Amino acid sequence: MQGSIDTLKKIIAVSQQKQPADFILRNARVADVFSLVWANADIVVSDGFIVAIDSTRSFEAIEEMDAGGRYVVPGLIDGHIHIESSMLTPSAFGDVLLPHGVTTVVTDPHEIANVAGVEGIQFMLKDAEKSPMDIFVMLPSSVPSTSFEHAGARLEAEDLQPLLSHPSVLGLAEVMDYPAVLSGDEGMLSKLLMTKEAGLRIDGHGAGLQREQIRGYRAAGIQTDHECVTADEARDRITQGMYVLIREGSAAKNLHDLLPAVTPHNARRFLFCTDDKHLDELVDEGSIDHAIRLSIKAGMEPLQAIQLATLNAAECYGLSQKGALAAGFEADFLLLDHLELFKVAAVFKKGVKVAEHGRMINATETQTDCTVRIRHSVHLPTLTVENLAIPLPQGAKANIMEIIPDQIVTNKVVEKVEIINGAFVQNMERDQLKLAVIERHHQLHTIGLGIVKGFGLKKGAVATTIAHDSHNAIVLGTNDEDMIAAVQALQDMQGGLVVVHDGQIMASLALPIAGLMTKVPLEEAVQSLANLHEAIHTIHPKLDFHLFLTLSFLSLPVIPSLKLTDTGLFDVTTFQHIGIDANTNEKADH
Amino acid sequence: MQGSIDTLKKIIAVSQQKQPADFILRNARVADVFSLVWANADIVVSDGFIVAIDSTRSFEAIEEMDAGGRYVVPGLIDGHIHIESSMLTPSAFGDVLLPHGVTTVVTDPHEIANVAGVEGIQFMLKDAEKSPMDIFVMLPSSVPSTSFEHAGARLEAEDLQPLLSHPSVLGLAEVMDYPAVLSGDEGMLSKLLMTKEAGLRIDGHGAGLQREQIRGYRAAGIQTDHECVTADEARDRITQGMYVLIREGSAAKNLHDLLPAVTPHNARRFLFCTDDKHLDELVDEGSIDHAIRLSIKAGMEPLQAIQLATLNAAECYGLSQKGALAAGFEADFLLLDHLELFKVAAVFKKGVKVAEHGRMINATETQTDCTVRIRHSVHLPTLTVENLAIPLPQGAKANIMEIIPDQIVTNKVVEKVEIINGAFVQNMERDQLKLAVIERHHQLHTIGLGIVKGFGLKKGAVATTIAHDSHNAIVLGTNDEDMIAAVQALQDMQGGLVVVHDGQIMASLALPIAGLMTKVPLEEAVQSLANLHEAIHTIHPKLDFHLFLTLSFLSLPVIPSLKLTDTGLFDVTTFQHIGIDANTNEKADH
């Protein structure tokens, strides 16, 4: 928005060369993402907007810079992320993304909403205002994700309605609860209708959905999918009228599988996203810039990849003044040192250089006041060994979650387990460890217990309050004492990540903002993550996957096959709780 | 909008085959305008929406039809028209367009707004509701077009503001007053800002504007241009971030000149429009269907032309449920007898067949109540010969409007004229006729007089209340008596078109709705136009251009070079009134 009449008047006057501009980036090779061509021109900026792409070199400005003939492209847009996955607040997150050239993100504050509801969303919106990056919000559509667990909040249509008019809110976030959509659940349909009536967008979540189910999604008005994992799925979504967000994050890496679906005719319906990407990987390899690099390396025309990352994303989310370099667009652009390698030399936001050579020029002030509910969100009981006991008859076979390293799905396996004094005990040789999910929002003291294999942990325990989607505490242990100590550490830190061995905290990162996000500066957070990494390796020297990531999805009861919530073991295939004793469940199994 | 929760629930249920559909068009060759491919499938409809494009032939419906393998494409969209140019009301207009496959139009009720202001716009909105065609409205931005004439109304930002929330209003119509934009006129900027703040669209009018001026337009947030006449202009608009509407109407035919600008990379930024197209031509050759035929004939891939006419237009105007055939889109589609010739066999609107073989199945009831201001809009004085006298000294040279047949521009020429008794007299040998523009809105009795050449009329007079943009009465005559009779006829009919000879009305068409639109049924209107055509030829046997069209633009003081308003002769080049006597104006001329 060009703001006031006075600003608009000035912008027009500068465009007509009646007043000097604020800034000119001269002698640039400017991306035209409308026609996929390059133009040699000066980029002229006034009041944060581009007022001319001028090939006559005739404008004057208060400040200028010579691009030396280098490539300049629009600021990149991430179409779908969960900022909380970075463990950073939105304002801190901006300082990580901007140096990589991402000037706009569309975030779904689904994690904090599960902890703190509307208060959590409001915190994200408020904190986002501090960042020079543009942070738009889609309202979480599925909080809690199921009724088979205790989350911190429940969001109905009437809770979300007042937020729809917020200028940073673009619509309804990934509608994960597809059974609710396809069965015509009124609560879900109310959210969809309310969003349509506001003229806003609805994101989908078509993970594994068949053509027929996507049809139901589309009939319901859902417009995007970022869960395609094959080119055929992507082609189907495009044909059915969806935008496809090509995801390249930490856990899910779909870019190489989806690129073959992009043709010159349908390219305008594709964009990029990261969905979930961890801090260390964001810092090291980047975000949407990384997706562009991979696409170019895979053979895509650089301008085509840039169009996906800019204009297409802007159009998908109705951001009519973003995603291109032309008069009237916001002056968000990147100066590149190298096109094919997509090396970002400098990042301009609203015409001001905010980052250079991978670093912010000025760090953003990131301290935003939190409400009590957000800064004191962890309410764990003091555990005893008895609380963690899994009684089982001698010789029992148990329903066990078998993890697949770095994946969010599990296998359900049935195995004999070691029983002592009528209860399960961890057995590291068999790799049968104990898992507990403990309600932490409302002091309900509900504890779900289960047996897990595949982690290969040999000693100690690890715990975190990042446990999708309800974000209760989840703790994995080779012995109960270390598990109890780890949970106590989470309580003391008000959430976070912790590694415990022999009752001692070996490393930790406090996440006192809703038990999800850190308050410490970026460098300190990165160092803490490195310490955690090291500590885990001391108790699991052969670890070759992301243990905390894999752990944090074991509580998500919408992803197959066997998961654990604070209300117990959950069979996602039959969508019901089951017991650990496989014998008593044999009927249910068949 | 899928309306209520109950409707949405039903649509989803039908999409999942839990309930029978309303209608299935089986065995169709369905256009996929997202990927530009064809698919063999059934089109399944519920409650006006497509719920499936089904290739498995497994759906059931209450009613069905076999397409016999014929092509089916989305309903066509005209991105910019002035319905009043057809002399039909919106509801009657729909019945002309629907048989040609146009299911949605975006109209600028600029003409009636100049006569009756907000009341006029409201009449159009209200009458539009009767049509099965979707008629969206852009709010006229420039009423009156200049301050050098008397229009029926003046529309400021505060007059338009309440209309922005009307569900059929998509934004601000063609911003013609580019000097107001580029000079930062606050009234104009208020209209622009108000529209942006409502999240709506702003159409441009870049006729003859240079790259630098378009830059100012863009800086002001203007998003489209339908006035390109060369491929280079079109390329410039695309690069500057505008959508380009390729116009093919009655007066302006730009399609062949613009097609070379369309490439596979930039095609998604082009759409079609007619702008102004006359009733007889709409009936005979069609509208956007005609543009598709011409494009295919010129070598464009049929699916590409169809994409311009459907998806691109829908995206340009934010109509997210239109322009494509997929679940969740409105069930507007055309069954074709022939693809390349684009022969429309049947037209379905919201899943119901409304037209077949070029005719409506049921005529729309078109009588909408008019306010007094609209049905009694003509207030002309009773003229005398004295009122029409143009006093000139003997031997004077006169500033004369020279028309260019079928064009809206004129030349300014200076010639000697015949003077009798100190006043100009028409001379048919020299082709120097008299033109008068007479205020008709507020009984101001202002009369602008001028001399015109190029019409070649030999006897009689012609007059109309269609006189852009203020729509005062305009009368052209070979003698004053016939001119007076013609003006009297306009008063008696409450506006319209009339041909007079020897004091007798030879033919006429009453346009009693704001002096612009007829109340009679389509067939009767077409017959009256044929009678007028014949009558003109009896007083001008060699006529080979559209006399009324050319006449109706002689009063438009924003189009070069010399025009006539009710306040006098107007030099568009210097943007000021001038006298008829060229001698007294010599200083101003140089």
GROMACS .gro file of N, CA and C in nm, chain A residues 406-506:
model
  303
  406ASP      N    1   1.460  -3.986   1.053
  406ASP     CA    2   1.433  -3.863   0.975
  406ASP      C    3   1.298  -3.863   0.905
  407GLN      N    4   1.213  -3.959   0.939
  407GLN     CA    5   1.079  -3.955   0.882
  407GLN      C    6   0.977  -3.936   0.992
  408ILE      N    7   0.860  -3.888   0.952
  408ILE     CA    8   0.760  -3.862   1.055
  408ILE      C    9   0.660  -3.977   1.067
  409VAL      N   10   0.668  -4.073   0.976
  409VAL     CA   11   0.585  -4.193   0.990
  409VAL      C   12   0.659  -4.295   1.076
  410THR      N   13   0.582  -4.385   1.138
  410THR     CA   14   0.642  -4.497   1.213
  410THR      C   15   0.580  -4.627   1.163
  411ASN      N   16   0.646  -4.736   1.193
  411ASN     CA   17   0.585  -4.867   1.175
  411ASN      C   18   0.528  -4.913   1.308
  412LYS      N   19   0.423  -4.990   1.299
  412LYS     CA   20   0.374  -5.057   1.419
  412LYS      C   21   0.428  -5.200   1.415
  413VAL      N   22   0.506  -5.237   1.518
  413VAL     CA   23   0.556  -5.373   1.523
  413VAL      C   24   0.513  -5.436   1.655
  414VAL      N   25   0.503  -5.567   1.658
  414VAL     CA   26   0.467  -5.640   1.779
  414VAL      C   27   0.585  -5.729   1.816
  415GLU      N   28   0.639  -5.711   1.938
  415GLU     CA   29   0.757  -5.787   1.980
  415GLU      C   30   0.742  -5.827   2.126
  416LYS      N   31   0.816  -5.932   2.161
  416LYS     CA   32   0.831  -5.964   2.303
  416LYS      C   33   0.919  -5.858   2.365
  417VAL      N   34   0.891  -5.825   2.491
  417VAL     CA   35   0.972  -5.726   2.560
  417VAL      C   36   1.017  -5.782   2.695
  418GLU      N   37   1.116  -5.717   2.753
  418GLU     CA   38   1.166  -5.762   2.882
  418GLU      C   39   1.075  -5.713   2.993
  419ILE      N   40   1.034  -5.806   3.082
  419ILE     CA   41   0.944  -5.771   3.192
  419ILE      C   42   1.016  -5.800   3.323
  420ILE      N   43   1.020  -5.706   3.413
  420ILE     CA   44   1.073  -5.730   3.548
  420ILE      C   45   0.971  -5.677   3.647
  421ASN      N   46   0.938  -5.762   3.743
  421ASN     CA   47   0.839  -5.725   3.845
  421ASN      C   48   0.709  -5.677   3.783
  422GLY      N   49   0.668  -5.746   3.678
  422GLY     CA   50   0.538  -5.715   3.617
  422GLY      C   51   0.534  -5.585   3.539
  423ALA      N   52   0.651  -5.533   3.501
  423ALA     CA   53   0.652  -5.410   3.422
  423ALA      C   54   0.764  -5.412   3.319
  424PHE      N   55   0.739  -5.339   3.210
  424PHE     CA   56   0.839  -5.328   3.104
  424PHE      C   57   0.966  -5.260   3.155
  425VAL      N   58   1.080  -5.314   3.112
  425VAL     CA   59   1.204  -5.238   3.133
  425VAL      C   60   1.277  -5.221   3.001
  426GLN      N   61   1.341  -5.106   2.988
  426GLN     CA   62   1.415  -5.077   2.867
  426GLN      C   63   1.525  -5.180   2.846
  427ASN      N   64   1.546  -5.214   2.719
  427ASN     CA   65   1.651  -5.309   2.686
  427ASN      C   66   1.727  -5.254   2.565
  428MET      N   67   1.847  -5.208   2.591
  428MET     CA   68   1.922  -5.140   2.486
  428MET      C   69   1.974  -5.236   2.377
  429GLU      N   70   1.995  -5.362   2.417
  429GLU     CA   71   2.039  -5.459   2.316
  429GLU      C   72   1.929  -5.482   2.213
  430ARG      N   73   1.808  -5.494   2.264
  430ARG     CA   74   1.694  -5.511   2.171
  430ARG      C   75   1.647  -5.376   2.113
  431ASP      N   76   1.710  -5.270   2.162
  431ASP     CA   77   1.669  -5.133   2.121
  431ASP      C   78   1.521  -5.108   2.151
  432GLN      N   79   1.479  -5.148   2.269
  432GLN     CA   80   1.342  -5.121   2.313
  432GLN      C   81   1.349  -5.016   2.425
  433LEU      N   82   1.317  -4.895   2.392
  433LEU     CA   83   1.328  -4.785   2.488
  433LEU      C   84   1.189  -4.738   2.531
  434LYS      N   85   1.189  -4.657   2.634
  434LYS     CA   86   1.061  -4.607   2.685
  434LYS      C   87   1.037  -4.465   2.635
  435LEU      N   88   0.912  -4.440   2.602
  435LEU     CA   89   0.872  -4.306   2.557
  435LEU      C   90   0.755  -4.260   2.643
  436ALA      N   91   0.759  -4.133   2.683
  436ALA     CA   92   0.646  -4.079   2.759
  436ALA      C   93   0.607  -3.944   2.700
  437VAL      N   94   0.475  -3.922   2.691
  437VAL     CA   95   0.424  -3.790   2.652
  437VAL      C   96   0.341  -3.739   2.769
  438ILE      N   97   0.378  -3.623   2.823
  438ILE     CA   98   0.320  -3.573   2.947
  438ILE      C   99   0.252  -3.439   2.923
  439GLU      N  100   0.127  -3.432   2.954
  439GLU     CA  101   0.052  -3.308   2.935
  439GLU      C  102   0.121  -3.195   3.008
  440ARG      N  103   0.133  -3.079   2.945
  440ARG     CA  104   0.207  -2.972   3.010
  440ARG      C  105   0.134  -2.837   3.008
  441HIS      N  106   0.012  -2.837   2.956
  441HIS     CA  107  -0.056  -2.708   2.940
  441HIS      C  108  -0.143  -2.672   3.060
  442HIS      N  109  -0.223  -2.767   3.104
  442HIS     CA  110  -0.328  -2.735   3.201
  442HIS      C  111  -0.317  -2.815   3.329
  443GLN      N  112  -0.198  -2.864   3.361
  443GLN     CA  113  -0.176  -2.944   3.482
  443GLN      C  114  -0.275  -3.059   3.493
  444LEU      N  115  -0.301  -3.123   3.382
  444LEU     CA  116  -0.394  -3.237   3.384
  444LEU      C  117  -0.325  -3.363   3.435
  445HIS      N  118  -0.193  -3.362   3.429
  445HIS     CA  119  -0.113  -3.476   3.477
  445HIS      C  120  -0.140  -3.604   3.398
  446THR      N  121  -0.190  -3.592   3.279
  446THR     CA  122  -0.207  -3.711   3.196
  446THR      C  123  -0.071  -3.748   3.137
  447ILE      N  124  -0.044  -3.879   3.139
  447ILE     CA  125   0.085  -3.928   3.089
  447ILE      C  126   0.057  -4.046   2.997
  448GLY      N  127   0.103  -4.036   2.875
  448GLY     CA  128   0.095  -4.150   2.785
  448GLY      C  129   0.230  -4.220   2.781
  449LEU      N  130   0.227  -4.353   2.792
  449LEU     CA  131   0.352  -4.429   2.793
  449LEU      C  132   0.355  -4.525   2.675
  450GLY      N  133   0.475  -4.549   2.624
  450GLY     CA  134   0.486  -4.642   2.512
  450GLY      C  135   0.627  -4.696   2.499
  451ILE      N  136   0.640  -4.792   2.409
  451ILE     CA  137   0.770  -4.853   2.384
  451ILE      C  138   0.808  -4.820   2.240
  452VAL      N  139   0.935  -4.784   2.223
  452VAL     CA  140   0.978  -4.737   2.091
  452VAL      C  141   1.109  -4.807   2.055
  453LYS      N  142   1.127  -4.835   1.927
  453LYS     CA  143   1.256  -4.889   1.885
  453LYS      C  144   1.304  -4.817   1.759
  454GLY      N  145   1.436  -4.826   1.738
  454GLY     CA  146   1.491  -4.763   1.619
  454GLY      C  147   1.580  -4.644   1.651
  455PHE      N  148   1.569  -4.593   1.774
  455PHE     CA  149   1.654  -4.478   1.810
  455PHE      C  150   1.799  -4.521   1.835
  456GLY      N  151   1.815  -4.640   1.893
  456GLY     CA  152   1.951  -4.691   1.916
  456GLY      C  153   2.026  -4.621   2.028
  457LEU      N  154   1.954  -4.547   2.110
  457LEU     CA  155   2.018  -4.477   2.222
  457LEU      C  156   2.069  -4.582   2.322
  458LYS      N  157   2.191  -4.559   2.373
  458LYS     CA  158   2.250  -4.660   2.460
  458LYS      C  159   2.242  -4.620   2.607
  459LYS      N  160   2.238  -4.492   2.637
  459LYS     CA  161   2.230  -4.448   2.775
  459LYS      C  162   2.163  -4.311   2.781
  460GLY      N  163   2.121  -4.272   2.903
  460GLY     CA  164   2.065  -4.140   2.923
  460GLY      C  165   1.922  -4.125   2.872
  461ALA      N  166   1.884  -3.999   2.858
  461ALA     CA  167   1.749  -3.967   2.812
  461ALA      C  168   1.751  -3.833   2.739
  462VAL      N  169   1.655  -3.814   2.650
  462VAL     CA  170   1.640  -3.684   2.583
  462VAL      C  171   1.493  -3.644   2.594
  463ALA      N  172   1.470  -3.513   2.603
  463ALA     CA  173   1.332  -3.466   2.617
  463ALA      C  174   1.316  -3.331   2.553
  464THR      N  175   1.191  -3.302   2.514
  464THR     CA  176   1.163  -3.171   2.455
  464THR      C  177   1.015  -3.135   2.469
  465THR      N  178   0.988  -3.007   2.468
  465THR     CA  179   0.849  -2.961   2.464
  465THR      C  180   0.803  -2.933   2.320
  466ILE      N  181   0.892  -2.960   2.224
  466ILE     CA  182   0.849  -2.954   2.084
  466ILE      C  183   0.801  -3.093   2.048
  467ALA      N  184   0.671  -3.112   2.054
  467ALA     CA  185   0.614  -3.245   2.030
  467ALA      C  186   0.482  -3.224   1.956
  468HIS      N  187   0.491  -3.239   1.827
  468HIS     CA  188   0.377  -3.205   1.740
  468HIS      C  189   0.252  -3.285   1.772
  469ASP      N  190   0.137  -3.228   1.751
  469ASP     CA  191   0.110  -3.085   1.730
  469ASP      C  192   0.071  -3.016   1.860
  470SER      N  193   0.047  -3.097   1.964
  470SER     CA  194  -0.001  -3.036   2.089
  470SER      C  195   0.111  -2.982   2.175
  471HIS      N  196   0.233  -3.025   2.141
  471HIS     CA  197   0.350  -2.975   2.213
  471HIS      C  198   0.342  -2.996   2.363
  472ASN      N  199   0.299  -3.116   2.400
  472ASN     CA  200   0.322  -3.160   2.536
  472ASN      C  201   0.469  -3.196   2.549
  473ALA      N  202   0.511  -3.240   2.668
  473ALA     CA  203   0.651  -3.282   2.684
  473ALA      C  204   0.663  -3.425   2.633
  474ILE      N  205   0.770  -3.451   2.560
  474ILE     CA  206   0.798  -3.589   2.515
  474ILE      C  207   0.938  -3.624   2.563
  475VAL      N  208   0.949  -3.744   2.619
  475VAL     CA  209   1.078  -3.784   2.673
  475VAL      C  210   1.107  -3.929   2.633
  476LEU      N  211   1.229  -3.950   2.588
  476LEU     CA  212   1.275  -4.082   2.544
  476LEU      C  213   1.388  -4.121   2.637
  477GLY      N  214   1.384  -4.246   2.693
  477GLY     CA  215   1.491  -4.278   2.786
  477GLY      C  216   1.530  -4.423   2.789
  478THR      N  217   1.658  -4.439   2.826
  478THR     CA  218   1.711  -4.574   2.846
  478THR      C  219   1.687  -4.617   2.991
  479ASN      N  220   1.654  -4.522   3.078
  479ASN     CA  221   1.621  -4.554   3.218
  479ASN      C  222   1.528  -4.446   3.271
  480ASP      N  223   1.448  -4.482   3.369
  480ASP     CA  224   1.344  -4.393   3.418
  480ASP      C  225   1.400  -4.271   3.492
  481GLU      N  226   1.512  -4.292   3.563
  481GLU     CA  227   1.568  -4.182   3.643
  481GLU      C  228   1.611  -4.067   3.553
  482ASP      N  229   1.679  -4.099   3.446
  482ASP     CA  230   1.722  -3.993   3.354
  482ASP      C  231   1.601  -3.927   3.287
  483MET      N  232   1.497  -4.007   3.260
  483MET     CA  233   1.375  -3.951   3.201
  483MET      C  234   1.313  -3.849   3.297
  484ILE      N  235   1.308  -3.885   3.425
  484ILE     CA  236   1.250  -3.795   3.526
  484ILE      C  237   1.332  -3.667   3.536
  485ALA      N  238   1.464  -3.682   3.533
  485ALA     CA  239   1.552  -3.564   3.540
  485ALA      C  240   1.533  -3.475   3.417
  486ALA      N  241   1.516  -3.539   3.302
  486ALA     CA  242   1.499  -3.462   3.179
  486ALA      C  243   1.369  -3.382   3.181
  487VAL      N  244   1.263  -3.446   3.232
  487VAL     CA  245   1.134  -3.376   3.240
  487VAL      C  246   1.144  -3.261   3.340
  488GLN      N  247   1.214  -3.285   3.449
  488GLN     CA  248   1.233  -3.179   3.548
  488GLN      C  249   1.308  -3.060   3.485
  489ALA      N  250   1.406  -3.093   3.402
  489ALA     CA  251   1.482  -2.986   3.334
  489ALA      C  252   1.391  -2.905   3.242
  490LEU      N  253   1.302  -2.972   3.172
  490LEU     CA  254   1.207  -2.899   3.086
  490LEU      C  255   1.122  -2.804   3.170
  491GLN      N  256   1.077  -2.855   3.285
  491GLN     CA  257   0.996  -2.769   3.371
  491GLN      C  258   1.077  -2.648   3.417
  492ASP      N  259   1.202  -2.674   3.459
  492ASP     CA  260   1.285  -2.565   3.511
  492ASP      C  261   1.315  -2.459   3.403
  493MET      N  262   1.334  -2.506   3.280
  493MET     CA  263   1.367  -2.413   3.169
  493MET      C  264   1.243  -2.348   3.110
  494GLN      N  265   1.122  -2.393   3.152
  494GLN     CA  266   0.998  -2.355   3.084
  494GLN      C  267   1.004  -2.396   2.937
  495GLY      N  268   1.043  -2.523   2.919
  495GLY     CA  269   1.042  -2.579   2.785
  495GLY      C  270   1.176  -2.569   2.718
  496GLY      N  271   1.195  -2.658   2.618
  496GLY     CA  272   1.320  -2.656   2.545
  496GLY      C  273   1.362  -2.795   2.502
  497LEU      N  274   1.492  -2.811   2.486
  497LEU     CA  275   1.550  -2.939   2.447
  497LEU      C  276   1.654  -2.973   2.553
  498VAL      N  277   1.662  -3.100   2.590
  498VAL     CA  278   1.759  -3.135   2.693
  498VAL      C  279   1.811  -3.277   2.671
  499VAL      N  280   1.939  -3.295   2.703
  499VAL     CA  281   2.002  -3.427   2.701
  499VAL      C  282   2.053  -3.456   2.842
  500VAL      N  283   2.012  -3.570   2.899
  500VAL     CA  284   2.048  -3.604   3.037
  500VAL      C  285   2.122  -3.737   3.038
  501HIS      N  286   2.222  -3.746   3.124
  501HIS     CA  287   2.293  -3.873   3.144
  501HIS      C  288   2.335  -3.882   3.289
  502ASP      N  289   2.306  -3.997   3.351
  502ASP     CA  290   2.337  -4.017   3.492
  502ASP      C  291   2.284  -3.903   3.578
  503GLY      N  292   2.166  -3.862   3.548
  503GLY     CA  293   2.100  -3.759   3.629
  503GLY      C  294   2.152  -3.618   3.604
  504GLN      N  295   2.252  -3.604   3.517
  504GLN     CA  296   2.309  -3.473   3.491
  504GLN      C  297   2.261  -3.417   3.356
  505ILE      N  298   2.237  -3.287   3.353
  505ILE     CA  299   2.204  -3.222   3.226
  505ILE      C  300   2.333  -3.203   3.147
  506MET      N  301   2.345  -3.270   3.035
  506MET     CA  302   2.467  -3.260   2.956
  506MET      C  303   2.463  -3.140   2.862
   0.00000   0.00000   0.00000
